[in-house]
Amino acid sequence: MDICLVGINHRTAPVAIREKAAVRSGKLDDALRLLGSRVPHGVILSTCNRTEVYTISDSDGDTEEASLDFLRNHLEAADTVLFEHTYVRYGQAAVEHLFRTASGLDSMVLGEYEVLGQVRQALEIAEKAGMVSLPLRHVFQSAIRTGRRVRDETGISKNAFSVSSVAVDLASKIVGRLEGCKMLVIGAGEAGRLVAKAARDRGVSRIVIASRTRERAAGLTEMLGGIPISLNDIEEELDTCNIIVTCADAPHCILDVPQLVAPMQRRPGTPLVIIDIAVPRNVAPAVTQIKNVFLYNIDDLSRISDKNCRQRRSEVKEAEDVVAAELAKFTSWWQDFKVRPLIRAMMSKAEEIRRSHLDRTVKKLPPLSDEELYSLEMMTRGIIARLLKDPIHVLKANGHDNHEYAEMLKELFQLNIESNR
Ligand SMILES: NC(=O)c1ccc[n+]([C@@H]2O[C@H](COP(=O)([O-])OP(=O)(O)OC[C@H]3O[C@@H](n4cnc5c(N)ncnc54)[C@H](OP(=O)(O)O)[C@@H]3O)[C@@H](O)[C@H]2O)c1
């Protein structure tokens, strides 16, 4: 048994590939059901930076194939594309990857907070779908604890950068001063909230928030200010806004060439900067054919984040130390966990033998006092404990990664092993 990770992320694939693998939050249940038809246990972590499938593999390697098939179905691409962009990790490497991810060390925007909530949510949704086994739960709970410790104990999340705030920073680099600009935010979920907040904090004077339902946009503007509109009403905003940031969880493009041609003709000479941080993307790449439309997607943020990353090497080192400490703790748990069924089986067989021999002996003896019975009980228990102490110690030290120990003990003690899930 081992932990298996199959994934695709911002380091291995551009957004045009990642968006195909992305599982939108409302579709996670369906995706888990599909995965569940092949493997009993699994967690899917899908964010703007990655789609990853964590499973517990058995010896025939079928779970890796099931996870690859899952990504293959989403990508609808040839195997060459799948293998070019996908990574597979097992055991400690898979766990370390998740710990780094939850800590924001694997994010495009180093130290971002949002990914920790997304890891927690991925576990919760998989739990509700009945897809989480004890080892997977322990891996994810340990990752969440690691992510929390890294945020609490190191400076990695100092200044609380997020993809959304970096998008607003990119806008400010492109247009210069944001004061006096009008920004249209399309999407009123968590990403939209962070964009609107960053825009307000950086002095954008007019913010319009659009959501599929106007009520959702109004919920945000009540908190942050700005004007709420429904997606159906964005057309007239296109005549006057300077910057659009798109972050709606839509499976299709919200802005395409036909919607932008007329508004851009009505505002000759006034550029429109669009930053699309949604995955899947909300804006068709073809809009760049329209004069004065400048489109950036989430991968274009990496230049700003790379600089941010270079400036914060010492904080990365501190965060990596926390990850290493948590990984050591997890590894020790995992080693115990893997040999636990064998130890349980050995102890229960020994206890069965002890009990039956003791009962038989006591029946043959003249009646014993409670004190004498207690002494016999303790003495026989002591023999069993002493006899099994060394084999258990050796098994814990070596049995987790050497099947021969386990096989030999099973054979020698004639044990029936129950699974550990
Ligand atoms: N969360 C982050 O920190 C973060 C960071 C970077 C990028 N992103 C990307 O930003 C996007 C949104 O993420 P989120 O976390 O904010 O998700 P979310 O909370 O689920 O987004 C909700 C928003 O998406 C709209 N929406 C949902 N389905 C839609 C559809 N079929 N058509 C049009 N609009 C639809 C909702 O409209 P109604 O509720 O009004 O229907 C609402 O405005 C995703 O593509 C994500 O990858 C997120």
PDB file of C-alpha atoms in Angstrom, residues 208-404:
ATOM      1  CA  VAL A 208     -18.187  47.539 -10.799  1.00  0.00           C
ATOM      2  CA  ILE A 209     -18.716  43.901  -9.781  1.00  0.00           C
ATOM      3  CA  ALA A 210     -20.585  41.596 -12.127  1.00  0.00           C
ATOM      4  CA  SER A 211     -21.897  38.147 -11.274  1.00  0.00           C
ATOM      5  CA  ARG A 212     -24.256  35.756 -13.016  1.00  0.00           C
ATOM      6  CA  THR A 213     -26.747  36.659 -10.301  1.00  0.00           C
ATOM      7  CA  ARG A 214     -26.809  40.326  -9.319  1.00  0.00           C
ATOM      8  CA  GLU A 215     -27.485  39.354  -5.666  1.00  0.00           C
ATOM      9  CA  ARG A 216     -24.086  37.674  -5.371  1.00  0.00           C
ATOM     10  CA  ALA A 217     -22.374  40.817  -6.695  1.00  0.00           C
ATOM     11  CA  ALA A 218     -24.455  42.952  -4.319  1.00  0.00           C
ATOM     12  CA  GLY A 219     -23.258  40.825  -1.396  1.00  0.00           C
ATOM     13  CA  LEU A 220     -19.707  41.884  -2.216  1.00  0.00           C
ATOM     14  CA  THR A 221     -20.385  45.549  -2.908  1.00  0.00           C
ATOM     15  CA  GLU A 222     -22.188  45.852   0.444  1.00  0.00           C
ATOM     16  CA  MET A 223     -18.922  44.850   2.101  1.00  0.00           C
ATOM     17  CA  LEU A 224     -16.404  46.518  -0.168  1.00  0.00           C
ATOM     18  CA  GLY A 225     -18.233  49.280  -2.006  1.00  0.00           C
ATOM     19  CA  GLY A 226     -18.723  49.522  -5.758  1.00  0.00           C
ATOM     20  CA  ILE A 227     -21.662  48.904  -8.054  1.00  0.00           C
ATOM     21  CA  PRO A 228     -23.222  45.439  -8.429  1.00  0.00           C
ATOM     22  CA  ILE A 229     -24.537  44.278 -11.780  1.00  0.00           C
ATOM     23  CA  SER A 230     -25.668  41.069 -13.418  1.00  0.00           C
ATOM     24  CA  LEU A 231     -23.527  39.449 -16.125  1.00  0.00           C
ATOM     25  CA  ASN A 232     -26.294  40.305 -18.598  1.00  0.00           C
ATOM     26  CA  ASP A 233     -25.639  44.006 -18.029  1.00  0.00           C
ATOM     27  CA  ILE A 234     -21.900  44.179 -18.636  1.00  0.00           C
ATOM     28  CA  GLU A 235     -22.188  45.524 -22.177  1.00  0.00           C
ATOM     29  CA  GLU A 236     -22.591  49.164 -21.251  1.00  0.00           C
ATOM     30  CA  GLU A 237     -19.703  48.934 -18.771  1.00  0.00           C
ATOM     31  CA  LEU A 238     -17.447  47.837 -21.635  1.00  0.00           C
ATOM     32  CA  ASP A 239     -17.736  51.342 -23.142  1.00  0.00           C
ATOM     33  CA  THR A 240     -16.191  53.030 -20.135  1.00  0.00           C
ATOM     34  CA  CYS A 241     -14.010  50.733 -18.066  1.00  0.00           C
ATOM     35  CA  ASN A 242     -10.189  50.810 -18.226  1.00  0.00           C
ATOM     36  CA  ILE A 243      -9.459  47.461 -16.614  1.00  0.00           C
ATOM     37  CA  ILE A 244     -11.398  44.201 -16.479  1.00  0.00           C
ATOM     38  CA  VAL A 245     -10.389  41.387 -14.155  1.00  0.00           C
ATOM     39  CA  THR A 246     -12.261  38.160 -14.860  1.00  0.00           C
ATOM     40  CA  CYS A 247     -12.596  35.461 -12.215  1.00  0.00           C
ATOM     41  CA  ALA A 248     -15.923  33.694 -12.670  1.00  0.00           C
ATOM     42  CA  ASP A 249     -16.132  29.954 -12.194  1.00  0.00           C
ATOM     43  CA  ALA A 250     -17.672  29.482 -15.643  1.00  0.00           C
ATOM     44  CA  PRO A 251     -16.955  26.523 -17.933  1.00  0.00           C
ATOM     45  CA  HIS A 252     -17.067  28.747 -21.029  1.00  0.00           C
ATOM     46  CA  CYS A 253     -15.824  32.138 -22.238  1.00  0.00           C
ATOM     47  CA  ILE A 254     -17.727  35.128 -20.884  1.00  0.00           C
ATOM     48  CA  LEU A 255     -15.967  37.684 -23.092  1.00  0.00           C
ATOM     49  CA  ASP A 256     -15.351  36.975 -26.762  1.00  0.00           C
ATOM     50  CA  VAL A 257     -14.599  39.038 -29.873  1.00  0.00           C
ATOM     51  CA  PRO A 258     -18.222  39.851 -30.844  1.00  0.00           C
ATOM     52  CA  GLN A 259     -18.936  41.430 -27.439  1.00  0.00           C
ATOM     53  CA  LEU A 260     -15.877  43.663 -27.522  1.00  0.00           C
ATOM     54  CA  VAL A 261     -15.761  44.895 -31.131  1.00  0.00           C
ATOM     55  CA  ALA A 262     -18.582  47.475 -30.889  1.00  0.00           C
ATOM     56  CA  PRO A 263     -17.594  48.903 -27.460  1.00  0.00           C
ATOM     57  CA  MET A 264     -13.978  49.310 -28.620  1.00  0.00           C
ATOM     58  CA  GLN A 265     -15.180  51.151 -31.729  1.00  0.00           C
ATOM     59  CA  ARG A 266     -17.135  53.508 -29.493  1.00  0.00           C
ATOM     60  CA  ARG A 267     -13.990  54.350 -27.494  1.00  0.00           C
ATOM     61  CA  PRO A 268     -11.284  54.837 -30.131  1.00  0.00           C
ATOM     62  CA  GLY A 269      -7.859  55.496 -28.650  1.00  0.00           C
ATOM     63  CA  THR A 270      -8.790  54.306 -25.142  1.00  0.00           C
ATOM     64  CA  PRO A 271      -7.034  51.042 -24.289  1.00  0.00           C
ATOM     65  CA  LEU A 272      -8.725  48.237 -22.396  1.00  0.00           C
ATOM     66  CA  VAL A 273      -6.602  46.008 -20.169  1.00  0.00           C
ATOM     67  CA  ILE A 274      -8.112  42.601 -19.386  1.00  0.00           C
ATOM     68  CA  ILE A 275      -6.582  40.292 -16.811  1.00  0.00           C
ATOM     69  CA  ASP A 276      -8.151  36.852 -16.839  1.00  0.00           C
ATOM     70  CA  ILE A 277      -7.269  34.839 -13.736  1.00  0.00           C
ATOM     71  CA  ALA A 278      -9.998  32.261 -14.185  1.00  0.00           C
ATOM     72  CA  VAL A 279      -9.155  28.633 -14.924  1.00  0.00           C
ATOM     73  CA  PRO A 280     -10.862  27.686 -17.226  1.00  0.00           C
ATOM     74  CA  ARG A 281     -10.296  31.076 -18.818  1.00  0.00           C
ATOM     75  CA  ASN A 282     -13.208  33.513 -19.050  1.00  0.00           C
ATOM     76  CA  VAL A 283     -11.852  35.449 -22.040  1.00  0.00           C
ATOM     77  CA  ALA A 284     -11.222  34.155 -25.565  1.00  0.00           C
ATOM     78  CA  PRO A 285      -7.542  34.667 -26.536  1.00  0.00           C
ATOM     79  CA  ALA A 286      -8.765  36.004 -29.918  1.00  0.00           C
ATOM     80  CA  VAL A 287      -9.844  39.314 -28.323  1.00  0.00           C
ATOM     81  CA  THR A 288      -6.219  40.461 -28.692  1.00  0.00           C
ATOM     82  CA  GLN A 289      -6.984  40.889 -32.416  1.00  0.00           C
ATOM     83  CA  ILE A 290      -9.100  43.914 -31.489  1.00  0.00           C
ATOM     84  CA  LYS A 291      -7.192  47.165 -31.547  1.00  0.00           C
ATOM     85  CA  ASN A 292      -6.357  48.538 -28.085  1.00  0.00           C
ATOM     86  CA  VAL A 293      -7.390  45.400 -26.223  1.00  0.00           C
ATOM     87  CA  PHE A 294      -4.542  44.024 -24.082  1.00  0.00           C
ATOM     88  CA  LEU A 295      -5.179  40.609 -22.603  1.00  0.00           C
ATOM     89  CA  TYR A 296      -3.194  38.870 -19.858  1.00  0.00           C
ATOM     90  CA  ASN A 297      -3.945  35.483 -18.333  1.00  0.00           C
ATOM     91  CA  ILE A 298      -3.008  33.871 -15.023  1.00  0.00           C
ATOM     92  CA  ASP A 299       0.345  32.618 -16.372  1.00  0.00           C
ATOM     93  CA  ASP A 300       1.359  36.210 -17.126  1.00  0.00           C
ATOM     94  CA  LEU A 301       1.322  36.853 -13.369  1.00  0.00           C
ATOM     95  CA  SER A 302       4.274  34.521 -12.924  1.00  0.00           C
ATOM     96  CA  ARG A 303       6.799  37.235 -13.848  1.00  0.00           C
ATOM     97  CA  ILE A 304       5.665  39.342 -10.886  1.00  0.00           C
ATOM     98  CA  SER A 305       5.504  36.312  -8.614  1.00  0.00           C
ATOM     99  CA  ASP A 306       8.972  35.065  -9.643  1.00  0.00           C
ATOM    100  CA  LYS A 307      10.451  38.377  -8.495  1.00  0.00           C
ATOM    101  CA  ASN A 308       8.494  38.125  -5.263  1.00  0.00           C
ATOM    102  CA  CYS A 309       9.850  34.595  -4.826  1.00  0.00           C
ATOM    103  CA  ARG A 310      13.497  35.640  -5.337  1.00  0.00           C
ATOM    104  CA  GLN A 311      13.148  38.357  -2.712  1.00  0.00           C
ATOM    105  CA  ARG A 312      11.899  35.937  -0.086  1.00  0.00           C
ATOM    106  CA  ARG A 313      14.437  33.111  -0.061  1.00  0.00           C
ATOM    107  CA  SER A 314      15.025  33.154   3.710  1.00  0.00           C
ATOM    108  CA  GLU A 315      11.281  32.860   4.367  1.00  0.00           C
ATOM    109  CA  VAL A 316      11.154  29.905   1.974  1.00  0.00           C
ATOM    110  CA  LYS A 317      13.936  28.212   3.930  1.00  0.00           C
ATOM    111  CA  GLU A 318      12.034  28.684   7.225  1.00  0.00           C
ATOM    112  CA  ALA A 319       8.872  27.275   5.648  1.00  0.00           C
ATOM    113  CA  GLU A 320      10.785  24.304   4.243  1.00  0.00           C
ATOM    114  CA  ASP A 321      12.111  23.533   7.735  1.00  0.00           C
ATOM    115  CA  VAL A 322       8.532  23.314   9.030  1.00  0.00           C
ATOM    116  CA  VAL A 323       7.602  21.058   6.099  1.00  0.00           C
ATOM    117  CA  ALA A 324      10.594  18.795   6.849  1.00  0.00           C
ATOM    118  CA  ALA A 325       9.646  18.526  10.556  1.00  0.00           C
ATOM    119  CA  GLU A 326       6.033  17.672   9.724  1.00  0.00           C
ATOM    120  CA  LEU A 327       7.162  15.188   7.086  1.00  0.00           C
ATOM    121  CA  ALA A 328       9.345  13.381   9.637  1.00  0.00           C
ATOM    122  CA  LYS A 329       6.343  13.186  11.987  1.00  0.00           C
ATOM    123  CA  PHE A 330       4.149  11.845   9.208  1.00  0.00           C
ATOM    124  CA  THR A 331       6.750   9.290   8.081  1.00  0.00           C
ATOM    125  CA  SER A 332       6.961   7.843  11.566  1.00  0.00           C
ATOM    126  CA  TRP A 333       3.135   7.550  11.716  1.00  0.00           C
ATOM    127  CA  TRP A 334       3.075   5.948   8.270  1.00  0.00           C
ATOM    128  CA  GLN A 335       5.722   3.382   9.183  1.00  0.00           C
ATOM    129  CA  ASP A 336       3.684   2.332  12.220  1.00  0.00           C
ATOM    130  CA  PHE A 337       0.475   2.385  10.224  1.00  0.00           C
ATOM    131  CA  LYS A 338       1.773   0.079   7.524  1.00  0.00           C
ATOM    132  CA  VAL A 339       2.830  -2.667   9.917  1.00  0.00           C
ATOM    133  CA  ARG A 340      -0.085  -2.173  12.309  1.00  0.00           C
ATOM    134  CA  PRO A 341      -2.322  -4.984  10.900  1.00  0.00           C
ATOM    135  CA  LEU A 342       0.533  -7.462  11.184  1.00  0.00           C
ATOM    136  CA  ILE A 343       1.313  -6.457  14.759  1.00  0.00           C
ATOM    137  CA  ARG A 344      -2.376  -6.602  15.617  1.00  0.00           C
ATOM    138  CA  ALA A 345      -2.673 -10.077  14.119  1.00  0.00           C
ATOM    139  CA  MET A 346       0.442 -11.352  15.955  1.00  0.00           C
ATOM    140  CA  MET A 347      -0.740  -9.971  19.272  1.00  0.00           C
ATOM    141  CA  SER A 348      -4.242 -11.290  18.932  1.00  0.00           C
ATOM    142  CA  LYS A 349      -3.001 -14.778  18.019  1.00  0.00           C
ATOM    143  CA  ALA A 350      -0.625 -14.746  20.987  1.00  0.00           C
ATOM    144  CA  GLU A 351      -3.416 -13.554  23.272  1.00  0.00           C
ATOM    145  CA  GLU A 352      -5.732 -16.319  22.051  1.00  0.00           C
ATOM    146  CA  ILE A 353      -3.117 -18.971  22.824  1.00  0.00           C
ATOM    147  CA  ARG A 354      -2.294 -17.446  26.207  1.00  0.00           C
ATOM    148  CA  ARG A 355      -5.945 -17.241  27.206  1.00  0.00           C
ATOM    149  CA  SER A 356      -6.846 -20.801  26.235  1.00  0.00           C
ATOM    150  CA  HIS A 357      -3.760 -22.323  27.901  1.00  0.00           C
ATOM    151  CA  LEU A 358      -4.273 -20.307  31.048  1.00  0.00           C
ATOM    152  CA  ASP A 359      -7.969 -21.272  31.265  1.00  0.00           C
ATOM    153  CA  ARG A 360      -7.144 -24.943  30.839  1.00  0.00           C
ATOM    154  CA  THR A 361      -4.424 -24.806  33.492  1.00  0.00           C
ATOM    155  CA  VAL A 362      -6.610 -22.958  35.980  1.00  0.00           C
ATOM    156  CA  LYS A 363      -9.389 -25.528  35.575  1.00  0.00           C
ATOM    157  CA  LYS A 364      -6.966 -28.328  36.474  1.00  0.00           C
ATOM    158  CA  LEU A 365      -5.671 -26.612  39.635  1.00  0.00           C
ATOM    159  CA  PRO A 366      -7.359 -26.453  43.037  1.00  0.00           C
ATOM    160  CA  PRO A 367      -9.357 -23.233  43.466  1.00  0.00           C
ATOM    161  CA  LEU A 368      -7.060 -20.182  43.403  1.00  0.00           C
ATOM    162  CA  SER A 369      -7.410 -16.930  45.257  1.00  0.00           C
ATOM    163  CA  ASP A 370      -8.005 -13.682  43.312  1.00  0.00           C
ATOM    164  CA  GLU A 371      -4.452 -12.691  44.093  1.00  0.00           C
ATOM    165  CA  GLU A 372      -3.040 -15.937  42.686  1.00  0.00           C
ATOM    166  CA  LEU A 373      -5.205 -15.640  39.559  1.00  0.00           C
ATOM    167  CA  TYR A 374      -4.011 -12.082  39.078  1.00  0.00           C
ATOM    168  CA  SER A 375      -0.366 -13.183  39.390  1.00  0.00           C
ATOM    169  CA  LEU A 376      -0.834 -15.926  36.778  1.00  0.00           C
ATOM    170  CA  GLU A 377      -2.575 -13.472  34.451  1.00  0.00           C
ATOM    171  CA  MET A 378       0.215 -10.932  34.748  1.00  0.00           C
ATOM    172  CA  MET A 379       2.970 -13.498  34.406  1.00  0.00           C
ATOM    173  CA  THR A 380       1.557 -14.991  31.172  1.00  0.00           C
ATOM    174  CA  ARG A 381       0.918 -11.541  29.730  1.00  0.00           C
ATOM    175  CA  GLY A 382       4.485 -10.584  30.553  1.00  0.00           C
ATOM    176  CA  ILE A 383       5.846 -13.618  28.704  1.00  0.00           C
ATOM    177  CA  ILE A 384       3.858 -12.725  25.572  1.00  0.00           C
ATOM    178  CA  ALA A 385       4.855  -9.067  25.702  1.00  0.00           C
ATOM    179  CA  ARG A 386       8.531  -9.902  26.168  1.00  0.00           C
ATOM    180  CA  LEU A 387       8.485 -12.510  23.435  1.00  0.00           C
ATOM    181  CA  LEU A 388       6.896 -10.174  20.865  1.00  0.00           C
ATOM    182  CA  LYS A 389       8.819  -7.050  21.861  1.00  0.00           C
ATOM    183  CA  ASP A 390      11.846  -7.642  19.627  1.00  0.00           C
ATOM    184  CA  PRO A 391       9.969  -8.870  16.529  1.00  0.00           C
ATOM    185  CA  ILE A 392       7.631  -5.832  16.795  1.00  0.00           C
ATOM    186  CA  HIS A 393      10.580  -3.480  17.158  1.00  0.00           C
ATOM    187  CA  VAL A 394      12.368  -4.966  14.120  1.00  0.00           C
ATOM    188  CA  LEU A 395       9.119  -4.940  12.140  1.00  0.00           C
ATOM    189  CA  LYS A 396       8.461  -1.255  12.885  1.00  0.00           C
ATOM    190  CA  ALA A 397      12.007  -0.370  11.881  1.00  0.00           C
ATOM    191  CA  ASN A 398      12.138  -2.393   8.651  1.00  0.00           C
ATOM    192  CA  GLY A 399       8.790  -3.926   7.751  1.00  0.00           C
ATOM    193  CA  HIS A 400       7.165  -0.817   6.237  1.00  0.00           C
ATOM    194  CA  ASP A 401       9.365  -0.836   3.145  1.00  0.00           C
ATOM    195  CA  ASN A 402      10.457  -4.456   3.065  1.00  0.00           C
ATOM    196  CA  HIS A 403       7.682  -6.899   2.247  1.00  0.00           C
ATOM    197  CA  GLU A 404       9.901  -9.878   3.036  1.00  0.00           C
TER     198      GLU A 404
END
